[in-house]
Amino acid sequence: CIPRVADPVAGGLGGDQSGKVGMWAMAAKYNHSCVPNTVRNYVGVNLMFFATTDIKKGEEITVEYTPVERPLSRRTEVFAQFGFVCDCKLCEHQRNAPKERIELRDRLLKDFEEQQFPLLLEENPMPIEPVLEFMDKLNATYEADSPYHLEKVGLFDLLGMLYEERNMYREATESYIAAYQAAGGRNPRLCMMVFRALVCSAKQDRTADSRTQTRHLLDELVELYALRAGGDLDTALKMVAQDMALSEQGAALVDEGFLK
């Protein structure tokens, strides 16, 4: 059973969505960044933080207070409640981007989340074509050299799940990799989704062409990890292997020699 995404824009990246509430004194001291150097995860009653990049001694640890995939206008409203103005690289880039593009993107995202997505949820199975059409409209709002496409994370994640529902694992893998890339390689859950879809794809089709495609997709993932490893492919390969070993699906790919 593939769970539905409750928020197609946030895509589940904003932390715990179970409705549970708690207070962690140390974590409460961490400041926000829309491009944070950690992600958080809940293990029972424990709140765990995982580094998404090397953190130097004395460097501030940052987290996200609100899903950074949300439009700048909505994030700014949250920041105002906390009494600060975010000056991270993402916010600075979006403030300096052409205003008409940002406003159009905000309108498109709001309309999809509040109008289109609820209607799609009523259909079983949810159709893929309207999501792809919306992605095309959203793509047109980005500058060619834009380094941040975080608003796409939840949509690529949604597409991956829709493809999985249809046993289209190759397309699902490509969508999850696109989500992971749009997230800047900072989301371990998406990485696990990539491994799961890759394994399902490899099991579904064991031809030589399929193995070559699987290897190609893993190479793409290693390149994304290399961004976190300062360009060092050997280190990136070890990081991928370590993360893959955390899941039964990923370990299966390692056992089959896809990372050799």
Coordinates of C-alpha atoms in Angstrom, one line a residue:
C1 CA 0.0 0.0 0.0
I2 CA 1.5 3.3 -1.1
P3 CA 0.6 6.2 1.2
R4 CA -0.9 9.4 -0.2
V5 CA 1.0 12.6 0.1
A6 CA -1.0 14.9 2.4
D7 CA 0.7 18.0 1.1
P8 CA 1.9 17.8 -2.5
V9 CA 4.1 20.9 -2.0
A10 CA 5.8 20.0 1.2
G11 CA 6.0 16.3 0.4
G12 CA 6.6 15.2 3.9
L13 CA 9.9 17.1 4.4
G14 CA 8.8 19.3 7.2
G15 CA 9.4 16.7 10.0
D16 CA 6.9 14.7 11.9
Q17 CA 3.4 14.7 10.3
S18 CA 1.8 12.3 12.8
G19 CA 0.3 15.2 14.9
K20 CA 2.5 14.4 17.9
V21 CA 3.9 17.4 19.9
G22 CA 6.9 17.4 22.2
M23 CA 9.5 19.7 23.7
W24 CA 13.2 19.0 23.3
A25 CA 15.3 21.6 25.1
M26 CA 18.5 21.4 23.1
A27 CA 16.7 21.2 19.7
A28 CA 14.7 24.3 20.6
K29 CA 17.9 26.3 20.5
Y30 CA 18.7 25.5 16.9
N31 CA 18.1 28.4 14.5
H32 CA 16.4 28.1 11.1
S33 CA 17.8 28.0 7.6
C34 CA 15.9 27.2 4.4
V35 CA 19.1 25.5 3.4
P36 CA 19.9 23.7 6.7
N37 CA 22.9 21.5 7.4
T38 CA 20.8 18.9 9.2
V39 CA 17.5 17.0 8.8
R40 CA 15.5 15.7 11.8
N41 CA 13.8 12.4 12.4
Y42 CA 11.7 11.0 15.2
V43 CA 12.6 7.6 16.7
G44 CA 10.0 6.9 19.4
V45 CA 10.2 9.8 21.8
N46 CA 13.7 10.7 20.6
L47 CA 14.3 13.6 18.2
M48 CA 17.4 12.8 16.1
F49 CA 19.3 15.2 13.8
F50 CA 21.4 14.0 10.9
A51 CA 24.0 16.1 9.1
T52 CA 23.4 16.6 5.4
T53 CA 26.9 18.0 4.8
D54 CA 30.2 18.3 6.6
I55 CA 29.8 20.6 9.6
K56 CA 33.0 22.3 10.6
K57 CA 34.0 22.9 14.2
G58 CA 32.3 26.1 15.5
E59 CA 29.8 26.2 12.6
E60 CA 26.2 26.7 13.6
I61 CA 23.8 23.8 13.4
T62 CA 20.6 24.8 11.5
V63 CA 17.2 23.2 10.9
E64 CA 14.1 24.1 9.0
Y65 CA 11.2 25.6 11.0
T66 CA 8.8 25.2 8.1
P67 CA 8.9 23.1 4.9
V68 CA 11.3 25.0 2.6
E69 CA 9.4 23.7 -0.4
R70 CA 6.6 26.2 0.4
P71 CA 6.6 29.5 -1.5
L72 CA 8.6 32.3 -0.1
S73 CA 5.5 34.3 0.8
R74 CA 4.2 31.5 3.0
R75 CA 7.6 30.9 4.6
T76 CA 7.9 34.6 5.4
E77 CA 4.6 34.5 7.3
V78 CA 6.0 31.7 9.5
F79 CA 9.2 33.6 10.1
A80 CA 7.2 36.7 11.2
Q81 CA 5.6 34.6 13.9
F82 CA 9.0 33.7 15.2
G83 CA 10.1 37.4 14.9
F84 CA 12.9 37.2 12.3
V85 CA 13.6 37.7 8.7
C86 CA 15.5 34.8 7.0
D87 CA 18.6 35.8 5.1
C88 CA 19.7 32.3 3.9
K89 CA 20.9 31.7 0.4
L90 CA 17.5 30.4 -0.8
C91 CA 15.5 33.4 0.5
E92 CA 18.1 35.8 -0.9
H93 CA 18.0 34.1 -4.3
Q94 CA 14.2 34.1 -4.4
R95 CA 13.9 37.8 -3.3
N96 CA 16.3 38.8 -6.1
A97 CA 14.6 36.7 -8.7
P98 CA 12.1 38.4 -11.1
K99 CA 9.1 39.3 -9.1
E100 CA 6.6 38.2 -11.7
R101 CA 8.1 34.7 -11.9
I102 CA 7.9 34.3 -8.1
E103 CA 4.3 35.6 -7.9
L104 CA 3.3 33.3 -10.8
R105 CA 5.0 30.3 -9.1
D106 CA 3.2 31.1 -5.8
R107 CA -0.2 31.3 -7.5
L108 CA 0.4 28.0 -9.3
L109 CA 1.4 26.2 -6.2
K110 CA -1.4 27.6 -4.1
D111 CA -4.0 26.7 -6.8
F112 CA -2.6 23.1 -7.2
E113 CA -2.5 22.5 -3.4
E114 CA -5.9 24.0 -2.7
Q115 CA -7.9 23.3 -5.8
Q116 CA -6.5 20.7 -8.2
F117 CA -4.9 18.2 -5.7
P118 CA -8.0 17.6 -3.6
L119 CA -9.9 16.8 -6.8
L120 CA -7.2 14.4 -8.0
L121 CA -7.3 12.6 -4.6
E122 CA -11.0 11.7 -5.3
E123 CA -9.9 9.6 -8.3
N124 CA -8.7 6.1 -7.9
P125 CA -6.1 5.6 -9.1
M126 CA -4.9 9.2 -9.1
P127 CA -4.1 10.2 -12.7
I128 CA -0.5 11.1 -13.6
E129 CA -1.1 13.3 -16.6
P130 CA -2.5 16.4 -14.7
V131 CA 0.6 16.3 -12.3
L132 CA 2.9 16.2 -15.3
E133 CA 1.1 19.1 -16.9
F134 CA 1.4 21.1 -13.7
M135 CA 5.1 20.3 -13.5
D136 CA 5.5 21.8 -17.0
K137 CA 3.8 25.0 -15.9
L138 CA 5.9 25.2 -12.8
N139 CA 9.2 24.6 -14.7
A140 CA 8.5 27.7 -16.8
T141 CA 8.7 29.9 -13.7
Y142 CA 12.4 29.1 -13.1
E143 CA 15.3 30.9 -14.6
A144 CA 17.6 28.7 -16.6
D145 CA 20.5 29.0 -14.1
S146 CA 18.3 28.7 -10.9
P147 CA 20.2 26.6 -8.3
Y148 CA 17.1 26.0 -6.2
H149 CA 14.1 23.9 -7.2
L150 CA 12.8 23.0 -3.8
E151 CA 9.1 23.5 -4.7
K152 CA 9.4 20.5 -7.0
V153 CA 10.5 18.0 -4.3
G154 CA 7.0 17.0 -3.1
L155 CA 5.7 16.8 -6.7
F156 CA 8.5 14.5 -7.9
D157 CA 7.9 12.5 -4.7
L158 CA 4.2 12.3 -5.6
L159 CA 5.0 11.2 -9.1
G160 CA 7.3 8.5 -7.8
M161 CA 4.5 7.0 -5.7
L162 CA 2.0 7.2 -8.5
Y163 CA 4.4 5.3 -10.8
E164 CA 5.0 2.7 -8.1
E165 CA 1.3 2.2 -7.8
R166 CA 1.3 1.2 -11.4
N167 CA 4.4 -1.0 -11.1
M168 CA 6.4 1.5 -13.3
Y169 CA 9.5 1.2 -11.2
R170 CA 11.9 2.7 -13.7
E171 CA 9.9 5.9 -13.9
A172 CA 9.4 5.9 -10.1
T173 CA 13.2 5.7 -9.6
E174 CA 13.8 8.6 -12.0
S175 CA 11.2 10.7 -10.2
Y176 CA 12.7 9.9 -6.7
I177 CA 16.1 10.8 -8.0
A178 CA 14.7 14.1 -9.4
A179 CA 13.2 14.8 -5.9
Y180 CA 16.4 14.0 -4.2
Q181 CA 18.3 16.3 -6.5
A182 CA 15.8 19.1 -6.1
A183 CA 16.1 18.7 -2.3
G184 CA 19.9 19.2 -2.7
G185 CA 20.6 15.7 -1.5
R186 CA 19.4 16.4 2.0
N187 CA 16.6 13.9 2.5
P188 CA 17.4 10.4 3.7
R189 CA 13.8 9.2 3.2
L190 CA 13.9 10.0 -0.5
C191 CA 17.2 8.2 -0.8
M192 CA 15.5 5.1 0.7
M193 CA 12.7 5.5 -1.8
V194 CA 15.2 5.5 -4.7
F195 CA 16.8 2.3 -3.4
R196 CA 13.4 0.6 -3.0
A197 CA 12.2 1.5 -6.5
L198 CA 15.6 0.5 -8.0
V199 CA 15.3 -3.0 -6.4
C200 CA 11.7 -3.4 -7.6
S201 CA 12.8 -2.4 -11.1
A202 CA 15.8 -4.8 -11.1
K203 CA 13.6 -7.7 -9.9
Q204 CA 10.9 -6.8 -12.5
D205 CA 13.3 -6.9 -15.4
R206 CA 16.6 -8.8 -15.2
T207 CA 17.8 -8.2 -18.8
A208 CA 21.2 -6.8 -19.5
D209 CA 19.6 -3.5 -20.7
S210 CA 17.7 -3.2 -17.4
R211 CA 20.9 -3.8 -15.3
T212 CA 22.7 -1.2 -17.4
Q213 CA 19.9 1.3 -16.7
T214 CA 19.9 0.5 -13.0
R215 CA 23.7 1.1 -13.0
H216 CA 23.2 4.4 -14.8
L217 CA 20.6 5.6 -12.2
L218 CA 22.9 4.6 -9.3
D219 CA 25.7 6.6 -11.0
E220 CA 23.4 9.6 -11.0
L221 CA 22.8 9.1 -7.3
V222 CA 26.6 8.8 -6.6
E223 CA 27.1 12.1 -8.4
L224 CA 24.5 13.7 -6.1
Y225 CA 26.3 12.3 -3.1
A226 CA 29.5 13.7 -4.4
L227 CA 28.1 17.2 -4.0
R228 CA 27.9 16.5 -0.3
A229 CA 31.4 15.0 -0.3
G230 CA 33.2 17.9 -1.9
G231 CA 33.4 16.3 -5.3
D232 CA 35.2 13.2 -4.0
L233 CA 33.5 10.3 -5.9
D234 CA 35.3 7.6 -3.8
T235 CA 33.8 9.1 -0.6
A236 CA 30.5 9.5 -2.3
L237 CA 30.5 5.8 -3.3
K238 CA 31.1 4.8 0.3
M239 CA 28.4 7.1 1.5
V240 CA 25.9 5.5 -0.9
A241 CA 26.9 2.0 0.1
Q242 CA 26.5 2.9 3.8
D243 CA 23.0 4.4 3.3
M244 CA 22.0 1.5 1.1
A245 CA 23.0 -1.0 3.7
L246 CA 20.5 0.7 6.1
S247 CA 17.6 -0.8 4.2
E248 CA 16.9 -4.4 3.1
Q249 CA 16.2 -3.1 -0.4
G250 CA 19.4 -1.1 -0.7
A251 CA 21.5 -4.0 0.7
A252 CA 20.1 -6.2 -2.0
L253 CA 21.6 -4.0 -4.7
V254 CA 24.9 -4.0 -2.9
D255 CA 24.8 -7.8 -2.8
E256 CA 24.1 -8.0 -6.5
G257 CA 27.3 -5.9 -7.1
F258 CA 25.7 -2.8 -8.5
L259 CA 28.2 -0.6 -6.7
K260 CA 31.4 -2.4 -7.8

